[in-house]
Short mmCIF file of N, CA and C in Angstrom, two decimals:
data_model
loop_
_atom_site.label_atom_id
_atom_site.label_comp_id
_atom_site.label_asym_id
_atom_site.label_seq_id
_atom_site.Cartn_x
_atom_site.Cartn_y
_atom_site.Cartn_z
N UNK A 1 22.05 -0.16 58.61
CA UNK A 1 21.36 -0.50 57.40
C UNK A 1 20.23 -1.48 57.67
N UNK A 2 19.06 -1.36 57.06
CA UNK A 2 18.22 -1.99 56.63
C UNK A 2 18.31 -3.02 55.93
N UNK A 3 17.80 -4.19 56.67
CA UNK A 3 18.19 -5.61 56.24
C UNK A 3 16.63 -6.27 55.25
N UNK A 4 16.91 -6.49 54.17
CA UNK A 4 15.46 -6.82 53.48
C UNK A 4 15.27 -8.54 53.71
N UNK A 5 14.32 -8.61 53.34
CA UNK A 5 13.55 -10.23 54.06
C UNK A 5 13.11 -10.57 52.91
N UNK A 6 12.99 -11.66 52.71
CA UNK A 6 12.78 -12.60 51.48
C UNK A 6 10.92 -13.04 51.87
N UNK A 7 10.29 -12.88 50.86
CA UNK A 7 8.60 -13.49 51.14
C UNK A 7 9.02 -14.32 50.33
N UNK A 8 8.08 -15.68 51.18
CA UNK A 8 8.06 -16.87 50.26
C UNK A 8 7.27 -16.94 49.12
N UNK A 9 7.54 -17.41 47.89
CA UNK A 9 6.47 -17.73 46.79
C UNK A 9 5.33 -18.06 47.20
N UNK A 10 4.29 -17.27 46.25
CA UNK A 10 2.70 -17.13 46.79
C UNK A 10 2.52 -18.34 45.56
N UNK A 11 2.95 -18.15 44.60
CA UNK A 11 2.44 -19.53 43.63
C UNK A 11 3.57 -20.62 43.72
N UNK A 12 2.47 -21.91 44.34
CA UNK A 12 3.47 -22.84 44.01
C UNK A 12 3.21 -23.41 42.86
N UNK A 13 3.98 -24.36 42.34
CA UNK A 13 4.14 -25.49 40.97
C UNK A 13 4.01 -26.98 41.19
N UNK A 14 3.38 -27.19 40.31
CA UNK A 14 3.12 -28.79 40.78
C UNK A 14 4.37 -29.75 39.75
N UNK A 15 4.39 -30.78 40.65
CA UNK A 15 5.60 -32.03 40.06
C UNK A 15 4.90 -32.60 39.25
N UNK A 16 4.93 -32.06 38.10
CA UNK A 16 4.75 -33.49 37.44
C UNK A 16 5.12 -34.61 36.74
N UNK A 17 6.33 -34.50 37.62
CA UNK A 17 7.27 -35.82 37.46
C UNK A 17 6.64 -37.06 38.05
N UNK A 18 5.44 -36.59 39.37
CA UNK A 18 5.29 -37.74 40.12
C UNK A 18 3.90 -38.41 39.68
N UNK A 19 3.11 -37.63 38.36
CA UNK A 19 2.07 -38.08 37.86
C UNK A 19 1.85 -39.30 36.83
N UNK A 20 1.17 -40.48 37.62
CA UNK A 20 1.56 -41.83 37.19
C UNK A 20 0.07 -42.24 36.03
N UNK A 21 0.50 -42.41 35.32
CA UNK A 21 -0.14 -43.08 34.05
C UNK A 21 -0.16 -44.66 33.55
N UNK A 22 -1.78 -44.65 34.23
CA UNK A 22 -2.25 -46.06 34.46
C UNK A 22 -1.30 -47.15 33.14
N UNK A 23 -0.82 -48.10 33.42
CA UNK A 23 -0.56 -49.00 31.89
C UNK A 23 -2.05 -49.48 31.00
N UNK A 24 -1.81 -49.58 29.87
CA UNK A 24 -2.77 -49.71 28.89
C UNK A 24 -2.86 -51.51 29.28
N UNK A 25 -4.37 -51.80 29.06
CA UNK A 25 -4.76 -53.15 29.57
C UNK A 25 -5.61 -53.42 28.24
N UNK A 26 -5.45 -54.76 27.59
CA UNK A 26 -6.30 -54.67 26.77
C UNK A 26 -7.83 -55.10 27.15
N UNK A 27 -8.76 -54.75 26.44
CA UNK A 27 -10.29 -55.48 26.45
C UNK A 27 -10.52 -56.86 26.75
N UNK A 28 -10.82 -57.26 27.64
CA UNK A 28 -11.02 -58.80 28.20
C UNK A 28 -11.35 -59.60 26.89
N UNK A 29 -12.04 -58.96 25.87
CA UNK A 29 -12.71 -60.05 24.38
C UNK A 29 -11.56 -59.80 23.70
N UNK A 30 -10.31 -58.90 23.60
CA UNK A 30 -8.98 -59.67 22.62
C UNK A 30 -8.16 -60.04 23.49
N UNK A 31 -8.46 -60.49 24.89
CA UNK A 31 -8.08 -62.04 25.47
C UNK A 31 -8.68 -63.26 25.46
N UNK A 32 -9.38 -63.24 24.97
CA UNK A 32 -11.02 -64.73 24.40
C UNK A 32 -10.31 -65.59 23.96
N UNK A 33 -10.30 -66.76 23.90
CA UNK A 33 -10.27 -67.84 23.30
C UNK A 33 -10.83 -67.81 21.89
N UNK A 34 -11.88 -67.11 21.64
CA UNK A 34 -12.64 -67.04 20.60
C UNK A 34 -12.01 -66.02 19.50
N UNK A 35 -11.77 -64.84 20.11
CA UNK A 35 -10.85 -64.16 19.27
C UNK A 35 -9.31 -64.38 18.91
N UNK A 36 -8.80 -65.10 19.91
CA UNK A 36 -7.41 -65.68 19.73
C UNK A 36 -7.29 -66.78 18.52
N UNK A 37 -8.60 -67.64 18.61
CA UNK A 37 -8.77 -68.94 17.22
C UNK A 37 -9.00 -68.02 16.10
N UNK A 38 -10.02 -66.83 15.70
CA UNK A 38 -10.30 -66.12 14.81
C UNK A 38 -8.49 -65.19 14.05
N UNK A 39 -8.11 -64.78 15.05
CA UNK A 39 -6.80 -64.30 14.57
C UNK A 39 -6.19 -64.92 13.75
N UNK A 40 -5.84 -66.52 14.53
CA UNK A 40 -5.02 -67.61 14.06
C UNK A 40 -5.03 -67.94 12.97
N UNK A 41 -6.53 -68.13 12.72
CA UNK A 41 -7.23 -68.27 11.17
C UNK A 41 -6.92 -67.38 10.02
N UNK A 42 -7.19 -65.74 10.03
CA UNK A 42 -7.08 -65.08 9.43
C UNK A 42 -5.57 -64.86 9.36
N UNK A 43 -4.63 -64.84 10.21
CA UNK A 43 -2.97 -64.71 9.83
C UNK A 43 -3.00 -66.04 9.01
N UNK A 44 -3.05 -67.00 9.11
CA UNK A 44 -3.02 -68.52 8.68
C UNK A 44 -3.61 -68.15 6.92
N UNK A 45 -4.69 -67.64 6.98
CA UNK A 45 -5.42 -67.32 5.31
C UNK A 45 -4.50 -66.01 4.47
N UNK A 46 -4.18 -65.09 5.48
CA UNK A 46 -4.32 -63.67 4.93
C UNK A 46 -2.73 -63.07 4.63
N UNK A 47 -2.20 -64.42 5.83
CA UNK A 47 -0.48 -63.79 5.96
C UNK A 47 -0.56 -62.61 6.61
N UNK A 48 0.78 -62.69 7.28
CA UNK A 48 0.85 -62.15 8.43
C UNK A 48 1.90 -60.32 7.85
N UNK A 49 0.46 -59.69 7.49
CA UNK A 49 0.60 -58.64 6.73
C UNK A 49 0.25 -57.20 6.91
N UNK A 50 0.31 -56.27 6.87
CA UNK A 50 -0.84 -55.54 6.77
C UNK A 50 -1.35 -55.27 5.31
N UNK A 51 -2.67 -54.71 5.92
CA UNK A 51 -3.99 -54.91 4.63
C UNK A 51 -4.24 -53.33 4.66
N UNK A 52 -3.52 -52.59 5.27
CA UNK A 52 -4.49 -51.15 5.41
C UNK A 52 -3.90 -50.36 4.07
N UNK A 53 -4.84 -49.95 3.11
CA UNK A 53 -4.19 -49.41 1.60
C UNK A 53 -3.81 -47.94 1.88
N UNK A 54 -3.82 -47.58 2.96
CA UNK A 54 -2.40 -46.04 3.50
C UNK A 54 -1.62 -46.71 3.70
N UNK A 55 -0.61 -47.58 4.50
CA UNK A 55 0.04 -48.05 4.90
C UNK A 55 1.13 -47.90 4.13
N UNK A 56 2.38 -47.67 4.31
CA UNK A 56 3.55 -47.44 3.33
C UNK A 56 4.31 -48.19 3.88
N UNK A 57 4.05 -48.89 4.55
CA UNK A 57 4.82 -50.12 4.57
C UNK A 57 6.91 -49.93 5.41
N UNK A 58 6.96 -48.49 5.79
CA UNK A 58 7.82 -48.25 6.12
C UNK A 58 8.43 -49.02 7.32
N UNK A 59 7.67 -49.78 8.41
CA UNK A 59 7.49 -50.30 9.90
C UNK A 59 7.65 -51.81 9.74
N UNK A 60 7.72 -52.32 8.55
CA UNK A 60 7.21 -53.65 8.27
C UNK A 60 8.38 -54.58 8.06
N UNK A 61 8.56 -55.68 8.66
CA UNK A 61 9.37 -56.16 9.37
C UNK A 61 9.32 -57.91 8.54
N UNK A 62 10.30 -59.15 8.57
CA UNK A 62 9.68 -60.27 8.80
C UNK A 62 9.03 -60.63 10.10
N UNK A 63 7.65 -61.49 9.85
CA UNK A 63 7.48 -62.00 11.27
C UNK A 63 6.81 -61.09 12.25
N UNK A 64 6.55 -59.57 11.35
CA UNK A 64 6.27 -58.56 12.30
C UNK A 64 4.60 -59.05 13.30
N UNK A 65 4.76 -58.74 14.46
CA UNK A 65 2.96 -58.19 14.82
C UNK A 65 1.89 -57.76 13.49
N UNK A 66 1.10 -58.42 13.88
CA UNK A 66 -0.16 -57.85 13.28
C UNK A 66 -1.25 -57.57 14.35
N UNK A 67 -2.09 -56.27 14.45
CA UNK A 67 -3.09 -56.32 15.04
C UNK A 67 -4.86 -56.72 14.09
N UNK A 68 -5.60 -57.34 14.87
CA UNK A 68 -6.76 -57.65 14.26
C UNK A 68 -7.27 -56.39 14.30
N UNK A 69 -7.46 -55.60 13.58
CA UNK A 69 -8.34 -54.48 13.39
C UNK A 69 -9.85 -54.28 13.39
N UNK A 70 -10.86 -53.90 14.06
CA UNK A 70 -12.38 -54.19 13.48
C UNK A 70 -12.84 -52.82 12.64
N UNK A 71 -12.72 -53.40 11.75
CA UNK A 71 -13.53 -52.23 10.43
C UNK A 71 -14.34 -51.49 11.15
N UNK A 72 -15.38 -51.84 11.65
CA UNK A 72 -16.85 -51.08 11.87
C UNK A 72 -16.13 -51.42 13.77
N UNK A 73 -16.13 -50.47 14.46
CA UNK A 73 -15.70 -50.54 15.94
C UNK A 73 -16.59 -51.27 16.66
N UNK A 74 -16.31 -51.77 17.36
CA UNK A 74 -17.73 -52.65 18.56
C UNK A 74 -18.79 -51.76 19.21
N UNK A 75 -18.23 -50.66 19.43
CA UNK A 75 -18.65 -49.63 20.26
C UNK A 75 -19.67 -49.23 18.95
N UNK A 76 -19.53 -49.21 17.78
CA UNK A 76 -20.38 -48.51 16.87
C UNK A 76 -20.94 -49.84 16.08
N UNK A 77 -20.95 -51.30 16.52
CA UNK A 77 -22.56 -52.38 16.92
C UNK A 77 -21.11 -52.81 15.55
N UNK A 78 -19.92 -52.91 15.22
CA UNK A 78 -19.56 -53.84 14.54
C UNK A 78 -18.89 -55.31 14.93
N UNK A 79 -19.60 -56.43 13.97
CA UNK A 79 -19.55 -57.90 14.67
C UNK A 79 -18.37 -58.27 15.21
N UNK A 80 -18.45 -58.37 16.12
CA UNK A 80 -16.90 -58.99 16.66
C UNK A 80 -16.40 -60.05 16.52
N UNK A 81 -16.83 -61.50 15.66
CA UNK A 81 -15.94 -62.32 15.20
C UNK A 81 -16.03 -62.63 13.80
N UNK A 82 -16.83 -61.47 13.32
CA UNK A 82 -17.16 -61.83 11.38
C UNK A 82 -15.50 -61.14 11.00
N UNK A 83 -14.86 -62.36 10.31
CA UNK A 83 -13.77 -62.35 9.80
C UNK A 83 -13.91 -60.80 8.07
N UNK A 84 -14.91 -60.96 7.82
CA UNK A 84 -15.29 -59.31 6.82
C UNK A 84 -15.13 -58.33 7.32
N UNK A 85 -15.45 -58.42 9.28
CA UNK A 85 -15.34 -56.82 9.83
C UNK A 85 -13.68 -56.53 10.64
N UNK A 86 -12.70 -57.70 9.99
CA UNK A 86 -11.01 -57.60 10.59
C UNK A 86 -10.69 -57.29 9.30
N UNK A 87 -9.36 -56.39 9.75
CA UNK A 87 -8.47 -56.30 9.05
C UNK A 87 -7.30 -56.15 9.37
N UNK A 88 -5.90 -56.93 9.16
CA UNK A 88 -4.62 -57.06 9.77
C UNK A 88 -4.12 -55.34 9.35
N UNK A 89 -3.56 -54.65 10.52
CA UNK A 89 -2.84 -53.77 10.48
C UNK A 89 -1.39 -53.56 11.29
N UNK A 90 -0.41 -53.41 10.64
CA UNK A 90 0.78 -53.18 11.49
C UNK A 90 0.27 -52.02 12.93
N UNK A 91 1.30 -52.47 13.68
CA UNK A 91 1.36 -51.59 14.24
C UNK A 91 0.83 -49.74 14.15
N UNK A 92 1.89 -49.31 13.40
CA UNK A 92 1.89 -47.76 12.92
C UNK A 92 0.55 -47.44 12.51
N UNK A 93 -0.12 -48.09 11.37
CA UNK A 93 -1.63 -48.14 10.78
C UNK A 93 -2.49 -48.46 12.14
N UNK A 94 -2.53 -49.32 12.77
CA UNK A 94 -3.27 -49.65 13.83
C UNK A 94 -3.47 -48.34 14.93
N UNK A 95 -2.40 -47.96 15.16
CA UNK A 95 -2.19 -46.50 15.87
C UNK A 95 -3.06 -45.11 15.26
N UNK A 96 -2.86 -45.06 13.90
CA UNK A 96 -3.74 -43.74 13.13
C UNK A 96 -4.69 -44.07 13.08
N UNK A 97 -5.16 -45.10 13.15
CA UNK A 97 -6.77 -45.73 12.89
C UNK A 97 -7.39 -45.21 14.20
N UNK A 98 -6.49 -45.94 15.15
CA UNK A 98 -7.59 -45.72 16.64
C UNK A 98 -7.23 -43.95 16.85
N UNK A 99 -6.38 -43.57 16.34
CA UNK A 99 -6.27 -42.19 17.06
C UNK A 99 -7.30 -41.54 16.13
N UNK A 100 -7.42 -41.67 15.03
CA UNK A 100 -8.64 -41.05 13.54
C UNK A 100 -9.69 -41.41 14.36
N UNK A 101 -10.04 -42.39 14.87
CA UNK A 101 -11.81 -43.06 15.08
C UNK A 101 -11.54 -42.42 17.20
N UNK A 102 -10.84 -42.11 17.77
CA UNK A 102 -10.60 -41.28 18.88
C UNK A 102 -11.69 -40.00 18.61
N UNK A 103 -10.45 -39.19 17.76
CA UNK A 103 -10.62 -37.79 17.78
C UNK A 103 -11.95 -37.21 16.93
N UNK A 104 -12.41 -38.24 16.27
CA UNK A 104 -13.82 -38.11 15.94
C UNK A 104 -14.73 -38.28 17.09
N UNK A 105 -14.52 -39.07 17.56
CA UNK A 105 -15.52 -39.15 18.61
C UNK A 105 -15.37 -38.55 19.78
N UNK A 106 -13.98 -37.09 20.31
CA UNK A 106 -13.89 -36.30 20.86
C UNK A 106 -14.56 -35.27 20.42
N UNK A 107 -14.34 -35.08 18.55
CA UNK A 107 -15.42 -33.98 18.23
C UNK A 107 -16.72 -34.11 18.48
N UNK A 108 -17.72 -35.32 18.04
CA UNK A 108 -18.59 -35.18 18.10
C UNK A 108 -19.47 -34.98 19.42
N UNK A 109 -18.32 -35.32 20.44
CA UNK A 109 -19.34 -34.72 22.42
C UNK A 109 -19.94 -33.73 22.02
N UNK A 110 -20.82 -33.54 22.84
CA UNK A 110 -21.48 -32.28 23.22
C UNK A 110 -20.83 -31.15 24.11
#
């Protein structure tokens, strides 16, 4: 009898178990001194809340995090320490915001 032979796989597969995803670092200016006093201020005036009027408030905690939010983005020339262009957002809100102002600006590439 005729003994059959095994061919090795012509397609291999890649691991991508071993594909490493840089950690998120924040922007050297919401490590500032300048923006750290501006925060302080506005939690200190505004309470340590969120302000975003979607927000359902489901995530919201005592004592929770607040992120300083910038209304108008830096990247799109908005002031970075005018306390008019922050707004405290939890977490969750802070997340749909940047992913909303993302995926707009994925559509609009060329």
């Amino acid at each position: 009898m005729a003994k059959l032979k095994m061919m090795a796989p012509v397609i291999r597969t890649m691991d991508t178990r071993t594909v490493k995803v840089a950690p998120k670092t924040a922007e050297p200016f919401y490590l500032s001194p300048e923006w750290r006093k501006l925060m302080a201020e506005i939690i200190a005036e505004r309470g340590r809340r969120c302000e975003d009027p979607q927000c359902d408030g489901n995530t919201h905690r005592p004592g929770m995090r607040v992120f300083g939010d910038h209304v108008i983005e830096l990247r799109d020339g908005g002031a970075p320490l005018d306390k008019r262009n922050i707004m405290l957002r939890c977490g969750a809100s802070h997340t749909k915001k940047t992913l909303a102002e993302r995926a707009k600006r994925m559509a609009a590439r060329p």
